[in-house]
Amino acid sequence: MGFYQRHVIPCLTHLAMSQSQLLPFRQHVVGAAEGRVLEIGVGSGLNFPHYGTAVGSVIGLEPSAELLRMARTRARTAAVPVTLLDASAEAIPLDSSSMDTIVTTWTLCTIPNASRALAEMRRVLRPGGALLFVEHGRAPEAGVARWQDRLDPLWSSFAGGCHLNRKMDDLVTGTGFRIEALQNSRLPGPRTHTYLYEGRARPV
Ligand SMILES: C[S@@+](CC[C@H](N)C(=O)[O-])C[C@H]1O[C@@H](n2cnc3c(N)ncnc32)[C@H](O)[C@@H]1O
């Protein structure tokens, strides 16, 4: 892995993810977590302050050493106990049915094999547990989606593997989850980058 991937991408990720317009989504999604929580791709730990009193503990999984270093600092001041795990969501080193809630915020776009990762999330989630997510992805307008497909290879190599054109609801339901609540919205900004999928799903 080169200097750009190892050092520049984590700093850009932290800057991009610190936007204040993302805060209400973090509060809403993360605030609904309960019990033993696994957060996938914690990045620099920006979700930690939003876990509420219903949360017993958080395991934060993250494969980037530099982002883990940033997350470690935030974990120290979190109101809930946070353990960090250096791993990929495509092979989660946790027991089956061991988690009450899984949280993913703007991460399914970047995981190389998102279906494999979701199958792993389903495995570690207990029956009746919740997958809480907010992600950007494929826009419903055919013209915008075409641009997302065109830009995707270039964007992905510049933005640390982030994909613009994943249809998040189909990914989730295609891996053994039933979506219980889904809200789509748009952030201000380029239409190729700002279509959001926020929701809650449970293992079928
Ligand atoms: C756009 S950032 C979002 C970070 C964080 N979830 C947030 O909301 O600030 C995407 C994250 O996905 C992580 N990621 C990439 N590949 C991954 C994988 N295979 N398993 C888990 N996380 C991964 C990246 O390292 C990065 O932290």
Tab-separated table of C-alpha atoms and ligand atoms in Angstrom:
chain	number	residue	atom	x	y	z
A	1	MET	CA	0.000	0.000	0.000
A	2	GLY	CA	1.454	3.373	-1.006
A	3	PHE	CA	1.767	6.657	0.896
A	4	TYR	CA	-1.454	8.052	-0.630
A	5	GLN	CA	-3.575	5.091	0.515
A	6	ARG	CA	-1.892	4.735	3.884
A	7	HIS	CA	-1.704	8.385	5.018
A	8	VAL	CA	-3.498	10.802	2.655
A	9	ILE	CA	-6.756	8.835	2.301
A	10	PRO	CA	-7.280	8.513	6.090
A	11	CYS	CA	-6.811	12.297	6.562
A	12	LEU	CA	-9.167	13.074	3.653
A	13	THR	CA	-11.652	10.550	5.047
A	14	HIS	CA	-11.603	12.213	8.453
A	15	LEU	CA	-12.067	15.686	6.905
A	16	ALA	CA	-14.887	14.593	4.586
A	17	MET	CA	-16.681	12.681	7.329
A	18	SER	CA	-16.463	15.596	9.803
A	19	GLN	CA	-18.980	17.666	7.785
A	20	SER	CA	-21.630	19.087	10.078
A	21	GLN	CA	-24.425	18.133	7.633
A	22	LEU	CA	-23.777	14.467	8.501
A	23	LEU	CA	-24.363	15.020	12.212
A	24	PRO	CA	-28.175	14.641	12.314
A	25	PHE	CA	-27.847	11.296	10.500
A	26	ARG	CA	-25.191	10.100	12.943
A	27	GLN	CA	-27.361	11.130	15.904
A	28	HIS	CA	-30.415	9.370	14.514
A	29	VAL	CA	-28.793	6.121	13.347
A	30	VAL	CA	-26.217	5.661	16.107
A	31	GLY	CA	-28.646	6.864	18.783
A	32	ALA	CA	-30.912	3.865	18.033
A	33	ALA	CA	-28.213	1.295	18.879
A	34	GLU	CA	-28.711	-1.022	21.880
A	35	GLY	CA	-26.795	-3.626	23.852
A	36	ARG	CA	-23.601	-5.116	22.418
A	37	VAL	CA	-22.808	-3.073	19.332
A	38	LEU	CA	-20.477	-3.795	16.429
A	39	GLU	CA	-19.661	-0.742	14.331
A	40	ILE	CA	-18.285	-1.556	10.888
A	41	GLY	CA	-15.554	0.723	9.514
A	42	VAL	CA	-15.422	3.142	12.439
A	43	GLY	CA	-13.043	5.455	10.568
A	44	SER	CA	-11.723	8.125	12.935
A	45	GLY	CA	-14.416	7.356	15.539
A	46	LEU	CA	-16.835	10.174	14.756
A	47	ASN	CA	-19.838	8.106	15.855
A	48	PHE	CA	-18.582	7.385	19.380
A	49	PRO	CA	-20.160	10.466	21.043
A	50	HIS	CA	-23.605	9.502	19.708
A	51	TYR	CA	-24.023	6.150	21.467
A	52	GLY	CA	-26.714	6.405	24.134
A	53	THR	CA	-27.350	4.827	27.502
A	54	ALA	CA	-28.999	1.723	25.989
A	55	VAL	CA	-25.584	0.660	24.687
A	56	GLY	CA	-23.520	-1.677	26.857
A	57	SER	CA	-20.346	-1.784	24.785
A	58	VAL	CA	-19.082	-1.025	21.281
A	59	ILE	CA	-16.636	-3.005	19.182
A	60	GLY	CA	-15.269	-0.757	16.446
A	61	LEU	CA	-13.936	-2.676	13.451
A	62	GLU	CA	-11.567	-0.884	11.069
A	63	PRO	CA	-8.862	-2.117	8.648
A	64	SER	CA	-6.912	1.155	8.266
A	65	ALA	CA	-4.063	1.523	10.800
A	66	GLU	CA	-4.089	5.305	10.505
A	67	LEU	CA	-7.856	5.610	11.048
A	68	LEU	CA	-7.612	3.172	13.970
A	69	ARG	CA	-4.996	5.469	15.515
A	70	MET	CA	-7.406	8.440	15.213
A	71	ALA	CA	-10.310	6.343	16.549
A	72	ARG	CA	-8.241	5.271	19.564
A	73	THR	CA	-8.039	8.893	20.760
A	74	ARG	CA	-11.824	9.333	20.525
A	75	ALA	CA	-12.486	5.949	22.123
A	76	ARG	CA	-10.740	7.149	25.300
A	77	THR	CA	-13.286	9.917	25.861
A	78	ALA	CA	-16.393	7.972	24.762
A	79	ALA	CA	-19.218	7.589	27.284
A	80	VAL	CA	-19.499	3.868	26.436
A	81	PRO	CA	-16.694	1.258	26.559
A	82	VAL	CA	-15.165	0.981	23.067
A	83	THR	CA	-12.849	-1.817	21.928
A	84	LEU	CA	-11.154	-1.430	18.562
A	85	LEU	CA	-10.642	-4.340	16.209
A	86	ASP	CA	-8.116	-4.299	13.352
A	87	ALA	CA	-10.045	-6.376	10.805
A	88	SER	CA	-12.062	-6.375	7.594
A	89	ALA	CA	-15.836	-6.703	7.579
A	90	GLU	CA	-15.429	-9.413	4.961
A	91	ALA	CA	-14.070	-11.731	7.701
A	92	ILE	CA	-15.338	-10.583	11.105
A	93	PRO	CA	-13.364	-12.286	13.901
A	94	LEU	CA	-16.373	-12.585	16.256
A	95	ASP	CA	-18.689	-15.418	17.259
A	96	SER	CA	-21.962	-16.019	15.443
A	97	SER	CA	-25.060	-14.392	17.014
A	98	SER	CA	-22.899	-12.427	19.459
A	99	MET	CA	-24.080	-8.862	18.704
A	100	ASP	CA	-27.358	-7.057	19.417
A	101	THR	CA	-26.810	-4.186	16.960
A	102	ILE	CA	-24.588	-3.537	13.969
A	103	VAL	CA	-23.980	0.041	12.866
A	104	THR	CA	-22.623	1.098	9.497
A	105	THR	CA	-22.367	4.737	8.423
A	106	TRP	CA	-20.996	5.574	4.948
A	107	THR	CA	-18.971	2.350	4.888
A	108	LEU	CA	-20.738	-0.133	2.584
A	109	CYS	CA	-19.665	2.092	-0.336
A	110	THR	CA	-15.998	1.346	0.385
A	111	ILE	CA	-15.841	-2.312	1.426
A	112	PRO	CA	-14.525	-4.191	-1.645
A	113	ASN	CA	-16.943	-7.129	-1.308
A	114	ALA	CA	-19.963	-5.537	0.385
A	115	SER	CA	-22.155	-8.642	-0.029
A	116	ARG	CA	-19.582	-10.803	1.708
A	117	ALA	CA	-19.354	-8.204	4.497
A	118	LEU	CA	-23.145	-8.082	4.924
A	119	ALA	CA	-23.279	-11.884	5.095
A	120	GLU	CA	-20.691	-11.692	7.877
A	121	MET	CA	-22.760	-9.022	9.679
A	122	ARG	CA	-25.790	-11.278	9.444
A	123	ARG	CA	-23.782	-14.139	10.933
A	124	VAL	CA	-22.591	-12.188	13.984
A	125	LEU	CA	-25.959	-10.488	14.613
A	126	ARG	CA	-28.228	-12.361	17.026
A	127	PRO	CA	-31.679	-13.405	15.766
A	128	GLY	CA	-33.915	-10.325	16.101
A	129	GLY	CA	-30.916	-7.976	16.271
A	130	ALA	CA	-30.780	-4.783	14.204
A	131	LEU	CA	-28.583	-3.581	11.381
A	132	LEU	CA	-28.670	0.234	11.454
A	133	PHE	CA	-27.280	2.038	8.441
A	134	VAL	CA	-26.864	5.311	6.636
A	135	GLU	CA	-25.054	5.109	3.314
A	136	HIS	CA	-24.756	7.023	0.063
A	137	GLY	CA	-25.440	5.134	-3.129
A	138	ARG	CA	-27.171	4.724	-6.458
A	139	ALA	CA	-29.574	7.517	-7.316
A	140	PRO	CA	-33.099	6.706	-8.563
A	141	GLU	CA	-32.875	9.019	-11.612
A	142	ALA	CA	-31.593	7.101	-14.662
A	143	GLY	CA	-29.501	10.069	-15.834
A	144	VAL	CA	-27.747	10.498	-12.487
A	145	ALA	CA	-27.185	6.739	-12.160
A	146	ARG	CA	-25.577	6.698	-15.622
A	147	TRP	CA	-23.143	9.404	-14.475
A	148	GLN	CA	-22.461	7.450	-11.303
A	149	ASP	CA	-21.527	4.420	-13.446
A	150	ARG	CA	-19.282	6.545	-15.665
A	151	LEU	CA	-17.501	8.306	-12.806
A	152	ASP	CA	-17.196	5.271	-10.550
A	153	PRO	CA	-13.824	3.848	-11.748
A	154	LEU	CA	-12.092	7.239	-11.539
A	155	TRP	CA	-13.741	8.248	-8.257
A	156	SER	CA	-13.019	4.901	-6.662
A	157	SER	CA	-9.280	5.091	-7.377
A	158	PHE	CA	-9.111	8.674	-6.082
A	159	ALA	CA	-11.330	8.144	-3.012
A	160	GLY	CA	-9.848	5.068	-1.368
A	161	GLY	CA	-12.170	2.533	-2.999
A	162	CYS	CA	-15.455	4.390	-2.414
A	163	HIS	CA	-18.122	3.445	-4.985
A	164	LEU	CA	-20.863	5.814	-6.100
A	165	ASN	CA	-23.291	3.412	-7.703
A	166	ARG	CA	-24.194	0.732	-5.152
A	167	LYS	CA	-27.915	0.218	-4.610
A	168	MET	CA	-27.789	-0.159	-0.862
A	169	ASP	CA	-31.293	-1.516	-0.211
A	170	ASP	CA	-30.760	-4.324	-2.746
A	171	LEU	CA	-27.379	-5.156	-1.212
A	172	VAL	CA	-28.933	-5.415	2.254
A	173	THR	CA	-31.942	-7.510	1.234
A	174	GLY	CA	-29.748	-9.696	-0.990
A	175	THR	CA	-27.802	-10.980	1.999
A	176	GLY	CA	-30.531	-12.339	4.265
A	177	PHE	CA	-31.876	-9.152	5.849
A	178	ARG	CA	-35.412	-7.784	5.829
A	179	ILE	CA	-35.570	-3.987	5.716
A	180	GLU	CA	-37.939	-2.718	8.402
A	181	ALA	CA	-37.516	1.012	7.787
A	182	LEU	CA	-35.926	2.905	4.917
A	183	GLN	CA	-35.707	6.606	4.262
A	184	ASN	CA	-34.059	8.086	1.195
A	185	SER	CA	-32.918	11.685	1.120
A	186	ARG	CA	-30.430	13.981	-0.518
A	187	LEU	CA	-27.651	16.050	0.939
A	188	PRO	CA	-26.640	19.314	-0.704
A	189	GLY	CA	-23.865	18.736	-3.258
A	190	PRO	CA	-23.243	16.838	-6.518
A	191	ARG	CA	-26.187	14.552	-7.297
A	192	THR	CA	-23.836	11.661	-8.020
A	193	HIS	CA	-22.525	11.698	-4.436
A	194	THR	CA	-25.425	12.707	-2.226
A	195	TYR	CA	-28.296	10.204	-2.463
A	196	LEU	CA	-28.732	8.630	0.978
A	197	TYR	CA	-30.197	5.370	2.218
A	198	GLU	CA	-30.943	5.400	5.947
A	199	GLY	CA	-32.622	2.441	7.574
A	200	ARG	CA	-32.998	-0.496	9.882
A	201	ALA	CA	-32.918	-4.171	8.869
A	202	ARG	CA	-33.188	-7.471	10.721
A	203	PRO	CA	-31.969	-10.968	9.850
A	204	VAL	CA	-34.631	-12.951	8.002
B	1	LIG	C1	-16.155	6.975	4.196
B	1	LIG	S1	-15.363	6.164	5.511
B	1	LIG	C2	-16.598	6.205	6.798
B	1	LIG	C3	-16.022	6.132	8.177
B	1	LIG	C4	-17.018	6.109	9.327
B	1	LIG	N1	-17.940	5.004	9.207
B	1	LIG	C5	-17.758	7.417	9.466
B	1	LIG	O1	-19.001	7.420	9.398
B	1	LIG	O2	-17.101	8.433	9.675
B	1	LIG	C6	-15.351	4.449	4.975
B	1	LIG	C7	-14.728	3.520	5.996
B	1	LIG	O3	-14.814	2.166	5.545
B	1	LIG	C8	-13.620	1.524	5.951
B	1	LIG	N2	-13.417	0.261	5.223
B	1	LIG	C9	-12.857	0.081	4.013
B	1	LIG	N3	-12.768	-1.226	3.719
B	1	LIG	C10	-13.293	-1.893	4.770
B	1	LIG	C11	-13.475	-3.270	5.077
B	1	LIG	N4	-13.098	-4.230	4.220
B	1	LIG	N5	-14.042	-3.600	6.256
B	1	LIG	C12	-14.433	-2.638	7.121
B	1	LIG	N6	-14.285	-1.313	6.891
B	1	LIG	C13	-13.721	-0.940	5.729
B	1	LIG	C14	-12.570	2.579	5.673
B	1	LIG	O4	-11.309	2.285	6.244
B	1	LIG	C15	-13.249	3.799	6.264
B	1	LIG	O5	-13.049	3.896	7.636
